[in-house]
């Protein structure tokens, strides 16, 4: 993530199929913003890992995976800035995480209803 922030052209090439111009400050801003967004998502996941009994934290982590899935789906389908070859790692990580977090939320709900 830090290499993407410090070297936005590398992150831009890794994520999109568009060419990054050296004089395009908006593309560099996009790459740095993406790096910070990724860092924030990592922080949410790490905090959630330490608070798995907190339904709001688990829901926040789940929402972050839905956001990233929606983002990449729009980049592929609407804007055409990424190709299908970039999607497998995203689909695996986000897909498995979404399924696991839904299962975990259901377990938390069952445990809470038993306690009441």
N, CA, C and O atoms as a Tinker XYZ file with bonds, in Angstrom:
   464  protein
     1  N      0.822000   -1.187000    0.000000    73     2
     2  CA     0.000000    0.000000    0.000000    64     1     3
     3  C      0.867000    1.251000    0.000000    63     2     4     5
     4  O      0.608000    2.199000   -0.742000    81     3
     5  N      1.895000    1.244000    0.837000    73     3     6
     6  CA     2.769000    2.430000    0.878000    64     5     7
     7  C      3.500000    2.620000   -0.441000    63     6     8     9
     8  O      3.728000    3.754000   -0.861000    81     7
     9  N      3.871000    1.531000   -1.099000    73     7    10
    10  CA     4.526000    1.691000   -2.396000    64     9    11
    11  C      3.549000    2.287000   -3.402000    63    10    12    13
    12  O      3.957000    3.034000   -4.292000    81    11
    13  N      2.260000    1.966000   -3.272000    73    11    14
    14  CA     1.253000    2.576000   -4.141000    64    13    15
    15  C      1.069000    4.048000   -3.853000    63    14    16    17
    16  O      0.785000    4.834000   -4.757000    81    15
    17  N      1.228000    4.424000   -2.597000    73    15    18
    18  CA     1.102000    5.832000   -2.245000    64    17    19
    19  C      2.325000    6.614000   -2.721000    63    18    20    21
    20  O      2.201000    7.719000   -3.249000    81    19
    21  N      3.496000    6.030000   -2.530000    73    19    22
    22  CA     4.731000    6.725000   -2.906000    64    21    23
    23  C      5.029000    6.622000   -4.396000    63    22    24    25
    24  O      5.664000    7.511000   -4.964000    81    23
    25  N      4.580000    5.554000   -5.028000    73    23    26
    26  CA     4.794000    5.356000   -6.468000    64    25    27
    27  C      3.448000    5.086000   -7.136000    63    26    28    29
    28  O      3.149000    3.948000   -7.499000    81    27
    29  N      2.638000    6.127000   -7.297000    73    27    30
    30  CA     1.276000    5.925000   -7.814000    64    29    31
    31  C      1.228000    5.297000   -9.200000    63    30    32    33
    32  O      0.259000    4.611000   -9.526000    81    31
    33  N      2.237000    5.512000  -10.012000    73    31    34
    34  CA     2.223000    4.922000  -11.356000    64    33    35
    35  C      2.271000    3.393000  -11.287000    63    34    36    37
    36  O      1.687000    2.717000  -12.134000    81    35
    37  N      2.966000    2.844000  -10.277000    73    35    38
    38  CA     3.024000    1.394000  -10.101000    64    37    39
    39  C      1.645000    0.862000   -9.708000    63    38    40    41
    40  O      1.176000   -0.122000  -10.280000    81    39
    41  N      1.000000    1.501000   -8.744000    73    39    42
    42  CA    -0.324000    1.064000   -8.302000    64    41    43
    43  C     -1.333000    1.192000   -9.436000    63    42    44    45
    44  O     -2.174000    0.313000   -9.627000    81    43
    45  N     -1.249000    2.281000  -10.182000    73    43    46
    46  CA    -2.187000    2.508000  -11.283000    64    45    47
    47  C     -2.077000    1.386000  -12.320000    63    46    48    49
    48  O     -3.092000    0.880000  -12.799000    81    47
    49  N     -0.844000    0.999000  -12.665000    73    47    50
    50  CA    -0.643000   -0.091000  -13.627000    64    49    51
    51  C     -1.133000   -1.419000  -13.061000    63    50    52    53
    52  O     -1.662000   -2.252000  -13.797000    81    51
    53  N     -0.960000   -1.622000  -11.750000    73    51    54
    54  CA    -1.359000   -2.888000  -11.138000    64    53    55
    55  C     -2.876000   -3.045000  -11.083000    63    54    56    57
    56  O     -3.386000   -4.163000  -11.158000    81    55
    57  N     -3.590000   -1.947000  -10.955000    73    55    58
    58  CA    -5.040000   -2.020000  -10.766000    64    57    59
    59  C     -5.809000   -1.812000  -12.061000    63    58    60    61
    60  O     -6.767000   -2.539000  -12.326000    81    59
    61  N     -5.417000   -0.846000  -12.867000    73    59    62
    62  CA    -6.193000   -0.535000  -14.067000    64    61    63
    63  C     -5.440000   -0.935000  -15.319000    63    62    64    65
    64  O     -4.255000   -1.264000  -15.271000    81    63
    65  N     -6.140000   -0.902000  -16.435000    73    63    66
    66  CA    -5.505000   -1.189000  -17.716000    64    65    67
    67  C     -5.277000    0.102000  -18.499000    63    66    68    69
    68  O     -4.919000    0.054000  -19.676000    81    67
    69  N     -5.479000    1.242000  -17.868000    73    67    70
    70  CA    -5.269000    2.522000  -18.523000    64    69    71
    71  C     -3.825000    2.964000  -18.374000    63    70    72    73
    72  O     -3.154000    2.599000  -17.409000    81    71
    73  N     -3.356000    3.737000  -19.313000    73    71    74
    74  CA    -1.996000    4.255000  -19.277000    64    73    75
    75  C     -1.953000    5.495000  -18.392000    63    74    76    77
    76  O     -2.819000    6.363000  -18.502000    81    75
    77  N     -0.957000    5.587000  -17.518000    73    75    78
    78  CA    -0.814000    6.733000  -16.616000    64    77    79
    79  C      0.173000    7.719000  -17.226000    63    78    80    81
    80  O      1.329000    7.383000  -17.484000    81    79
    81  N     -0.289000    8.913000  -17.448000    73    79    82
    82  CA     0.571000    9.959000  -17.991000    64    81    83
    83  C      1.348000   10.620000  -16.854000    63    82    84    85
    84  O      0.801000   10.866000  -15.779000    81    83
    85  N      2.617000   10.901000  -17.100000    73    83    86
    86  CA     3.436000   11.534000  -16.072000    64    85    87
    87  C      2.957000   12.933000  -15.704000    63    86    88    89
    88  O      3.244000   13.416000  -14.609000    81    87
    89  N      2.240000   13.579000  -16.597000    73    87    90
    90  CA     1.783000   14.941000  -16.317000    64    89    91
    91  C      0.309000   15.012000  -15.924000    63    90    92    93
    92  O     -0.277000   16.095000  -15.916000    81    91
    93  N     -0.286000   13.888000  -15.605000    73    91    94
    94  CA    -1.697000   13.858000  -15.226000    64    93    95
    95  C     -1.824000   13.783000  -13.702000    63    94    96    97
    96  O     -1.762000   12.694000  -13.131000    81    95
    97  N     -2.002000   14.924000  -13.044000    73    95    98
    98  CA    -2.089000   14.906000  -11.579000    64    97    99
    99  C     -3.337000   14.186000  -11.067000    63    98   100   101
   100  O     -3.323000   13.651000   -9.958000    81    99
   101  N     -4.403000   14.162000  -11.845000    73    99   102
   102  CA    -5.626000   13.492000  -11.409000    64   101   103
   103  C     -5.423000   11.979000  -11.310000    63   102   104   105
   104  O     -5.916000   11.348000  -10.374000    81   103
   105  N     -4.704000   11.397000  -12.265000    73   103   106
   106  CA    -4.435000    9.953000  -12.218000    64   105   107
   107  C     -3.558000    9.612000  -11.014000    63   106   108   109
   108  O     -3.774000    8.590000  -10.362000    81   107
   109  N     -2.578000   10.453000  -10.715000    73   107   110
   110  CA    -1.730000   10.225000   -9.549000    64   109   111
   111  C     -2.538000   10.383000   -8.260000    63   110   112   113
   112  O     -2.353000    9.625000   -7.307000    81   111
   113  N     -3.432000   11.369000   -8.236000    73   111   114
   114  CA    -4.312000   11.551000   -7.087000    64   113   115
   115  C     -5.186000   10.316000   -6.893000    63   114   116   117
   116  O     -5.380000    9.859000   -5.767000    81   115
   117  N     -5.709000    9.780000   -7.985000    73   115   118
   118  CA    -6.527000    8.573000   -7.927000    64   117   119
   119  C     -5.733000    7.423000   -7.313000    63   118   120   121
   120  O     -6.236000    6.728000   -6.430000    81   119
   121  N     -4.507000    7.218000   -7.768000    73   119   122
   122  CA    -3.689000    6.116000   -7.261000    64   121   123
   123  C     -3.384000    6.298000   -5.774000    63   122   124   125
   124  O     -3.449000    5.332000   -5.013000    81   123
   125  N     -3.054000    7.510000   -5.350000    73   123   126
   126  CA    -2.783000    7.749000   -3.925000    64   125   127
   127  C     -4.046000    7.574000   -3.097000    63   126   128   129
   128  O     -3.994000    7.019000   -2.000000    81   127
   129  N     -5.178000    8.038000   -3.607000    73   127   130
   130  CA    -6.449000    7.874000   -2.903000    64   129   131
   131  C     -6.786000    6.398000   -2.762000    63   130   132   133
   132  O     -7.242000    5.964000   -1.704000    81   131
   133  N     -6.567000    5.627000   -3.814000    73   131   134
   134  CA    -6.806000    4.191000   -3.768000    64   133   135
   135  C     -5.916000    3.532000   -2.719000    63   134   136   137
   136  O     -6.365000    2.640000   -2.000000    81   135
   137  N     -4.672000    3.957000   -2.626000    73   135   138
   138  CA    -3.743000    3.399000   -1.631000    64   137   139
   139  C     -4.214000    3.708000   -0.215000    63   138   140   141
   140  O     -4.163000    2.842000    0.658000    81   139
   141  N     -4.669000    4.929000    0.017000    73   139   142
   142  CA    -5.165000    5.303000    1.348000    64   141   143
   143  C     -6.448000    4.546000    1.662000    63   142   144   145
   144  O     -6.636000    4.085000    2.787000    81   143
   145  N     -7.322000    4.417000    0.684000    73   143   146
   146  CA    -8.574000    3.681000    0.866000    64   145   147
   147  C     -8.279000    2.222000    1.226000    63   146   148   149
   148  O     -8.929000    1.654000    2.103000    81   147
   149  N     -7.312000    1.626000    0.557000    73   147   150
   150  CA    -6.918000    0.250000    0.855000    64   149   151
   151  C     -6.376000    0.153000    2.282000    63   150   152   153
   152  O     -6.682000   -0.798000    3.002000    81   151
   153  N     -5.576000    1.133000    2.687000    73   151   154
   154  CA    -5.033000    1.154000    4.053000    64   153   155
   155  C     -6.159000    1.237000    5.075000    63   154   156   157
   156  O     -6.134000    0.532000    6.084000    81   155
   157  N     -7.136000    2.085000    4.824000    73   155   158
   158  CA    -8.260000    2.231000    5.733000    64   157   159
   159  C     -9.053000    0.927000    5.834000    63   158   160   161
   160  O     -9.489000    0.548000    6.921000    81   159
   161  N     -9.239000    0.249000    4.714000    73   159   162
   162  CA    -9.932000   -1.045000    4.730000    64   161   163
   163  C     -9.156000   -2.066000    5.555000    63   162   164   165
   164  O     -9.752000   -2.871000    6.272000    81   163
   165  N     -7.826000   -2.034000    5.454000    73   163   166
   166  CA    -6.992000   -2.934000    6.262000    64   165   167
   167  C     -7.157000   -2.641000    7.749000    63   166   168   169
   168  O     -7.236000   -3.561000    8.564000    81   167
   169  N     -7.209000   -1.365000    8.097000    73   167   170
   170  CA    -7.395000   -0.982000    9.504000    64   169   171
   171  C     -8.748000   -1.497000   10.012000    63   170   172   173
   172  O     -8.833000   -2.044000   11.111000    81   171
   173  N     -9.796000   -1.321000    9.212000    73   171   174
   174  CA   -11.126000   -1.806000    9.606000    64   173   175
   175  C    -11.093000   -3.316000    9.838000    63   174   176   177
   176  O    -11.658000   -3.806000   10.815000    81   175
   177  N    -10.440000   -4.047000    8.951000    73   175   178
   178  CA   -10.366000   -5.505000    9.103000    64   177   179
   179  C     -9.563000   -5.900000   10.338000    63   178   180   181
   180  O     -9.946000   -6.826000   11.052000    81   179
   181  N     -8.457000   -5.210000   10.599000    73   179   182
   182  CA    -7.642000   -5.528000   11.781000    64   181   183
   183  C     -8.393000   -5.230000   13.074000    63   182   184   185
   184  O     -8.352000   -6.026000   14.012000    81   183
   185  N     -9.070000   -4.107000   13.130000    73   183   186
   186  CA    -9.833000   -3.767000   14.331000    64   185   187
   187  C    -10.973000   -4.772000   14.518000    63   186   188   189
   188  O    -11.251000   -5.198000   15.639000    81   187
   189  N    -11.621000   -5.144000   13.431000    73   187   190
   190  CA   -12.700000   -6.130000   13.509000    64   189   191
   191  C    -12.180000   -7.468000   14.016000    63   190   192   193
   192  O    -12.859000   -8.143000   14.789000    81   191
   193  N    -10.985000   -7.856000   13.591000    73   191   194
   194  CA   -10.407000   -9.131000   14.033000    64   193   195
   195  C    -10.236000   -9.175000   15.554000    63   194   196   197
   196  O    -10.310000  -10.244000   16.158000    81   195
   197  N    -10.009000   -8.026000   16.162000    73   195   198
   198  CA    -9.857000   -7.972000   17.616000    64   197   199
   199  C    -11.187000   -7.783000   18.334000    63   198   200   201
   200  O    -11.249000   -7.873000   19.560000    81   199
   201  N    -12.252000   -7.522000   17.578000    73   199   202
   202  CA   -13.576000   -7.291000   18.173000    64   201   203
   203  C    -14.645000   -8.092000   17.434000    63   202   204   205
   204  O    -15.656000   -7.540000   16.999000    81   203
   205  N    -14.413000   -9.392000   17.297000    73   203   206
   206  CA   -15.348000  -10.237000   16.558000    64   205   207
   207  C    -16.692000  -10.397000   17.253000    63   206   208   209
   208  O    -17.655000  -10.844000   16.630000    81   207
   209  N    -16.777000  -10.043000   18.523000    73   207   210
   210  CA   -18.056000  -10.130000   19.232000    64   209   211
   211  C    -18.887000   -8.861000   19.067000    63   210   212   213
   212  O    -20.019000   -8.792000   19.547000    81   211
   213  N    -18.337000   -7.869000   18.397000    73   211   214
   214  CA   -19.038000   -6.604000   18.187000    64   213   215
   215  C    -19.762000   -6.625000   16.842000    63   214   216   217
   216  O    -19.144000   -6.577000   15.778000    81   215
   217  N    -21.083000   -6.697000   16.922000    73   215   218
   218  CA   -21.877000   -6.732000   15.692000    64   217   219
   219  C    -21.659000   -5.482000   14.827000    63   218   220   221
   220  O    -21.575000   -5.606000   13.605000    81   219
   221  N    -21.564000   -4.268000   15.427000    73   219   222
   222  CA   -21.298000   -3.090000   14.594000    64   221   223
   223  C    -19.940000   -3.156000   13.869000    63   222   224   225
   224  O    -19.835000   -2.714000   12.725000    81   223
   225  N    -18.912000   -3.699000   14.517000    73   223   226
   226  CA   -17.606000   -3.795000   13.863000    64   225   227
   227  C    -17.643000   -4.811000   12.723000    63   226   228   229
   228  O    -17.095000   -4.564000   11.649000    81   227
   229  N    -18.286000   -5.945000   12.958000    73   227   230
   230  CA   -18.384000   -6.966000   11.916000    64   229   231
   231  C    -19.203000   -6.438000   10.744000    63   230   232   233
   232  O    -18.874000   -6.695000    9.586000    81   231
   233  N    -20.262000   -5.707000   11.041000    73   231   234
   234  CA   -21.081000   -5.111000    9.986000    64   233   235
   235  C    -20.287000   -4.078000    9.194000    63   234   236   237
   236  O    -20.438000   -3.984000    7.975000    81   235
   237  N    -19.449000   -3.309000    9.869000    73   235   238
   238  CA   -18.603000   -2.330000    9.188000    64   237   239
   239  C    -17.626000   -3.027000    8.245000    63   238   240   241
   240  O    -17.448000   -2.591000    7.107000    81   239
   241  N    -16.996000   -4.096000    8.703000    73   239   242
   242  CA   -16.075000   -4.847000    7.846000    64   241   243
   243  C    -16.819000   -5.433000    6.645000    63   242   244   245
   244  O    -16.324000   -5.397000    5.519000    81   243
   245  N    -18.005000   -5.967000    6.897000    73   243   246
   246  CA   -18.812000   -6.518000    5.812000    64   245   247
   247  C    -19.150000   -5.435000    4.789000    63   246   248   249
   248  O    -19.047000   -5.660000    3.584000    81   247
   249  N    -19.548000   -4.280000    5.267000    73   247   250
   250  CA   -19.867000   -3.167000    4.369000    64   249   251
   251  C    -18.646000   -2.762000    3.541000    63   250   252   253
   252  O    -18.780000   -2.426000    2.364000    81   251
   253  N    -17.460000   -2.792000    4.148000    73   251   254
   254  CA   -16.263000   -2.404000    3.399000    64   253   255
   255  C    -15.996000   -3.376000    2.247000    63   254   256   257
   256  O    -15.530000   -2.961000    1.186000    81   255
   257  N    -16.289000   -4.669000    2.447000    73   255   258
   258  CA   -16.111000   -5.629000    1.354000    64   257   259
   259  C    -17.169000   -5.452000    0.272000    63   258   260   261
   260  O    -16.884000   -5.656000   -0.908000    81   259
   261  N    -18.382000   -5.076000    0.658000    73   259   262
   262  CA   -19.402000   -4.763000   -0.352000    64   261   263
   263  C    -19.005000   -3.522000   -1.154000    63   262   264   265
   264  O    -19.213000   -3.468000   -2.366000    81   263
   265  N    -18.441000   -2.539000   -0.481000    73   263   266
   266  CA   -18.011000   -1.319000   -1.179000    64   265   267
   267  C    -16.931000   -1.647000   -2.202000    63   266   268   269
   268  O    -17.004000   -1.192000   -3.344000    81   267
   269  N    -15.935000   -2.425000   -1.810000    73   267   270
   270  CA   -14.845000   -2.747000   -2.737000    64   269   271
   271  C    -15.348000   -3.612000   -3.892000    63   270   272   273
   272  O    -14.902000   -3.445000   -5.027000    81   271
   273  N    -16.265000   -4.526000   -3.617000    73   271   274
   274  CA   -16.828000   -5.351000   -4.686000    64   273   275
   275  C    -17.617000   -4.502000   -5.670000    63   274   276   277
   276  O    -17.498000   -4.678000   -6.882000    81   275
   277  N    -18.416000   -3.590000   -5.154000    73   275   278
   278  CA   -19.184000   -2.688000   -6.012000    64   277   279
   279  C    -18.265000   -1.790000   -6.826000    63   278   280   281
   280  O    -18.497000   -1.564000   -8.013000    81   279
   281  N    -17.221000   -1.281000   -6.182000    73   279   282
   282  CA   -16.260000   -0.408000   -6.862000    64   281   283
   283  C    -15.638000   -1.125000   -8.066000    63   282   284   285
   284  O    -15.623000   -0.585000   -9.172000    81   283
   285  N    -15.128000   -2.337000   -7.850000    73   283   286
   286  CA   -14.479000   -3.044000   -8.951000    64   285   287
   287  C    -15.479000   -3.495000  -10.006000    63   286   288   289
   288  O    -15.148000   -3.528000  -11.191000    81   287
   289  N    -16.694000   -3.844000   -9.600000    73   287   290
   290  CA   -17.722000   -4.202000  -10.586000    64   289   291
   291  C    -18.036000   -3.010000  -11.479000    63   290   292   293
   292  O    -18.211000   -3.168000  -12.687000    81   291
   293  N    -18.110000   -1.811000  -10.890000    73   291   294
   294  CA   -18.365000   -0.606000  -11.688000    64   293   295
   295  C    -17.168000   -0.265000  -12.574000    63   294   296   297
   296  O    -17.348000    0.146000  -13.721000    81   295
   297  N    -15.954000   -0.430000  -12.058000    73   295   298
   298  CA   -14.771000   -0.169000  -12.877000    64   297   299
   299  C    -14.725000   -1.103000  -14.078000    63   298   300   301
   300  O    -14.296000   -0.703000  -15.160000    81   299
   301  N    -15.164000   -2.346000  -13.893000    73   299   302
   302  CA   -15.183000   -3.309000  -14.990000    64   301   303
   303  C    -16.359000   -3.060000  -15.930000    63   302   304   305
   304  O    -16.176000   -2.900000  -17.137000    81   303
   305  N    -17.555000   -3.029000  -15.375000    73   303   306
   306  CA   -18.757000   -2.985000  -16.207000    64   305   307
   307  C    -19.158000   -1.624000  -16.729000    63   306   308   309
   308  O    -19.627000   -1.513000  -17.862000    81   307
   309  N    -18.986000   -0.587000  -15.931000    73   307   310
   310  CA   -19.453000    0.742000  -16.326000    64   309   311
   311  C    -18.347000    1.545000  -17.007000    63   310   312   313
   312  O    -18.539000    2.087000  -18.096000    81   311
   313  N    -17.191000    1.614000  -16.353000    73   311   314
   314  CA   -16.130000    2.493000  -16.849000    64   313   315
   315  C    -15.106000    1.773000  -17.723000    63   314   316   317
   316  O    -14.412000    2.422000  -18.507000    81   315
   317  N    -14.996000    0.466000  -17.609000    73   315   318
   318  CA   -14.074000   -0.298000  -18.433000    64   317   319
   319  C    -12.603000   -0.027000  -18.155000    63   318   320   321
   320  O    -11.766000   -0.169000  -19.046000    81   319
   321  N    -12.284000    0.360000  -16.928000    73   319   322
   322  CA   -10.894000    0.709000  -16.618000    64   321   323
   323  C    -10.071000   -0.469000  -16.125000    63   322   324   325
   324  O     -8.850000   -0.359000  -16.007000    81   323
   325  N    -10.715000   -1.596000  -15.834000    73   323   326
   326  CA    -9.962000   -2.799000  -15.469000    64   325   327
   327  C    -10.455000   -3.946000  -16.335000    63   326   328   329
   328  O    -11.580000   -3.936000  -16.832000    81   327
   329  N     -9.595000   -4.925000  -16.500000    73   327   330
   330  CA    -9.950000   -6.099000  -17.280000    64   329   331
   331  C    -10.283000   -7.268000  -16.375000    63   330   332   333
   332  O    -10.030000   -7.229000  -15.171000    81   331
   333  N    -10.848000   -8.298000  -16.958000    73   331   334
   334  CA   -11.222000   -9.493000  -16.203000    64   333   335
   335  C    -10.021000  -10.144000  -15.532000    63   334   336   337
   336  O    -10.172000  -10.800000  -14.501000    81   335
   337  N     -8.838000   -9.975000  -16.099000    73   335   338
   338  CA    -7.646000  -10.624000  -15.531000    64   337   339
   339  C     -7.273000  -10.064000  -14.167000    63   338   340   341
   340  O     -6.540000  -10.717000  -13.424000    81   339
   341  N     -7.750000   -8.876000  -13.813000    73   339   342
   342  CA    -7.448000   -8.268000  -12.517000    64   341   343
   343  C     -8.425000   -8.721000  -11.424000    63   342   344   345
   344  O     -8.163000   -8.512000  -10.240000    81   343
   345  N     -9.537000   -9.334000  -11.806000    73   343   346
   346  CA   -10.604000   -9.622000  -10.856000    64   345   347
   347  C    -10.462000  -10.875000   -9.975000    63   346   348   349
   348  O    -10.952000  -10.845000   -8.846000    81   347
   349  N     -9.832000  -11.962000  -10.411000    73   347   350
   350  CA    -9.830000  -13.167000   -9.557000    64   349   351
   351  C     -9.371000  -12.959000   -8.120000    63   350   352   353
   352  O    -10.051000  -13.441000   -7.213000    81   351
   353  N     -8.260000  -12.271000   -7.852000    73   351   354
   354  CA    -7.897000  -12.113000   -6.435000    64   353   355
   355  C     -8.930000  -11.303000   -5.647000    63   354   356   357
   356  O     -9.177000  -11.576000   -4.472000    81   355
   357  N     -9.520000  -10.322000   -6.291000    73   355   358
   358  CA   -10.521000   -9.482000   -5.638000    64   357   359
   359  C    -11.770000  -10.312000   -5.334000    63   358   360   361
   360  O    -12.327000  -10.235000   -4.239000    81   359
   361  N    -12.198000  -11.102000   -6.312000    73   359   362
   362  CA   -13.390000  -11.924000   -6.141000    64   361   363
   363  C    -13.175000  -12.949000   -5.033000    63   362   364   365
   364  O    -14.069000  -13.178000   -4.218000    81   363
   365  N    -12.003000  -13.564000   -4.996000    73   363   366
   366  CA   -11.731000  -14.584000   -3.976000    64   365   367
   367  C    -11.712000  -13.959000   -2.590000    63   366   368   369
   368  O    -12.414000  -14.424000   -1.692000    81   367
   369  N    -10.915000  -12.906000   -2.404000    73   367   370
   370  CA   -10.786000  -12.299000   -1.071000    64   369   371
   371  C    -12.106000  -11.690000   -0.618000    63   370   372   373
   372  O    -12.575000  -11.977000    0.483000    81   371
   373  N    -12.706000  -10.856000   -1.455000    73   371   374
   374  CA   -13.963000  -10.208000   -1.059000    64   373   375
   375  C    -15.090000  -11.225000   -0.943000    63   374   376   377
   376  O    -15.892000  -11.146000   -0.013000    81   375
   377  N    -15.167000  -12.171000   -1.862000    73   375   378
   378  CA   -16.242000  -13.166000   -1.827000    64   377   379
   379  C    -16.192000  -14.039000   -0.589000    63   378   380   381
   380  O    -17.202000  -14.227000    0.089000    81   379
   381  N    -15.010000  -14.572000   -0.297000    73   379   382
   382  CA   -14.857000  -15.405000    0.897000    64   381   383
   383  C    -15.135000  -14.587000    2.155000    63   382   384   385
   384  O    -15.784000  -15.072000    3.082000    81   383
   385  N    -14.651000  -13.361000    2.188000    73   383   386
   386  CA   -14.864000  -12.500000    3.361000    64   385   387
   387  C    -16.338000  -12.178000    3.559000    63   386   388   389
   388  O    -16.834000  -12.204000    4.686000    81   387
   389  N    -17.034000  -11.878000    2.484000    73   387   390
   390  CA   -18.468000  -11.572000    2.589000    64   389   391
   391  C    -19.236000  -12.781000    3.113000    63   390   392   393
   392  O    -20.066000  -12.647000    4.012000    81   391
   393  N    -18.966000  -13.951000    2.561000    73   391   394
   394  CA   -19.656000  -15.162000    3.013000    64   393   395
   395  C    -19.346000  -15.425000    4.485000    63   394   396   397
   396  O    -20.254000  -15.660000    5.282000    81   395
   397  N    -18.058000  -15.384000    4.845000    73   395   398
   398  CA   -17.665000  -15.658000    6.222000    64   397   399
   399  C    -18.281000  -14.647000    7.193000    63   398   400   401
   400  O    -18.759000  -15.031000    8.260000    81   399
   401  N    -18.273000  -13.365000    6.833000    73   399   402
   402  CA   -18.828000  -12.348000    7.727000    64   401   403
   403  C    -20.339000  -12.505000    7.889000    63   402   404   405
   404  O    -20.867000  -12.267000    8.975000    81   403
   405  N    -21.043000  -12.902000    6.828000    73   403   406
   406  CA   -22.488000  -13.163000    6.955000    64   405   407
   407  C    -22.743000  -14.347000    7.889000    63   406   408   409
   408  O    -23.647000  -14.303000    8.722000    81   407
   409  N    -21.943000  -15.400000    7.745000    73   407   410
   410  CA   -22.086000  -16.565000    8.642000    64   409   411
   411  C    -21.813000  -16.143000   10.082000    63   410   412   413
   412  O    -22.536000  -16.534000   10.998000    81   411
   413  N    -20.777000  -15.351000   10.275000    73   411   414
   414  CA   -20.423000  -14.895000   11.619000    64   413   415
   415  C    -21.516000  -13.997000   12.212000    63   414   416   417
   416  O    -21.849000  -14.122000   13.391000    81   415
   417  N    -22.071000  -13.096000   11.400000    73   415   418
   418  CA   -23.167000  -12.237000   11.887000    64   417   419
   419  C    -24.379000  -13.070000   12.282000    63   418   420   421
   420  O    -25.033000  -12.777000   13.283000    81   419
   421  N    -24.683000  -14.101000   11.509000    73   419   422
   422  CA   -25.812000  -14.981000   11.848000    64   421   423
   423  C    -25.545000  -15.682000   13.180000    63   422   424   425
   424  O    -26.449000  -15.811000   14.005000    81   423
   425  N    -24.316000  -16.130000   13.390000    73   423   426
   426  CA   -23.962000  -16.774000   14.656000    64   425   427
   427  C    -24.085000  -15.796000   15.819000    63   426   428   429
   428  O    -24.596000  -16.148000   16.883000    81   427
   429  N    -23.610000  -14.555000   15.609000    73   427   430
   430  CA   -23.742000  -13.540000   16.658000    64   429   431
   431  C    -25.205000  -13.279000   16.991000    63   430   432   433
   432  O    -25.556000  -13.127000   18.161000    81   431
   433  N    -26.052000  -13.227000   15.985000    73   431   434
   434  CA   -27.485000  -12.992000   16.206000    64   433   435
   435  C    -28.114000  -14.146000   16.975000    63   434   436   437
   436  O    -28.924000  -13.922000   17.874000    81   435
   437  N    -27.748000  -15.382000   16.630000    73   435   438
   438  CA   -28.282000  -16.550000   17.347000    64   437   439
   439  C    -27.836000  -16.536000   18.803000    63   438   440   441
   440  O    -28.630000  -16.814000   19.702000    81   439
   441  N    -26.572000  -16.214000   19.036000    73   439   442
   442  CA   -26.073000  -16.156000   20.418000    64   441   443
   443  C    -26.770000  -15.069000   21.226000    63   442   444   445
   444  O    -27.087000  -15.270000   22.398000    81   443
   445  N    -27.005000  -13.937000   20.610000    73   443   446
   446  CA   -27.686000  -12.837000   21.321000    64   445   447
   447  C    -29.129000  -13.201000   21.622000    63   446   448   449
   448  O    -29.644000  -12.869000   22.690000    81   447
   449  N    -29.784000  -13.876000   20.694000    73   447   450
   450  CA   -31.186000  -14.241000   20.945000    64   449   451
   451  C    -31.290000  -15.317000   22.025000    63   450   452   453
   452  O    -32.278000  -15.345000   22.760000    81   451
   453  N    -30.296000  -16.202000   22.141000    73   451   454
   454  CA   -30.297000  -17.192000   23.216000    64   453   455
   455  C    -30.097000  -16.561000   24.574000    63   454   456   457
   456  O    -30.644000  -17.036000   25.569000    81   455
   457  N    -29.313000  -15.486000   24.626000    73   455   458
   458  CA   -29.039000  -14.804000   25.885000    64   457   459
   459  C    -30.245000  -14.040000   26.385000    63   458   460   461
   460  O    -30.351000  -13.773000   27.582000    81   459
   461  N    -31.146000  -13.685000   25.507000    73   459   462
   462  CA   -32.312000  -12.870000   25.913000    64   461   463
   463  C    -33.456000  -13.699000   26.358000    63   462   464
   464  O    -34.500000  -13.163000   26.728000    81   463
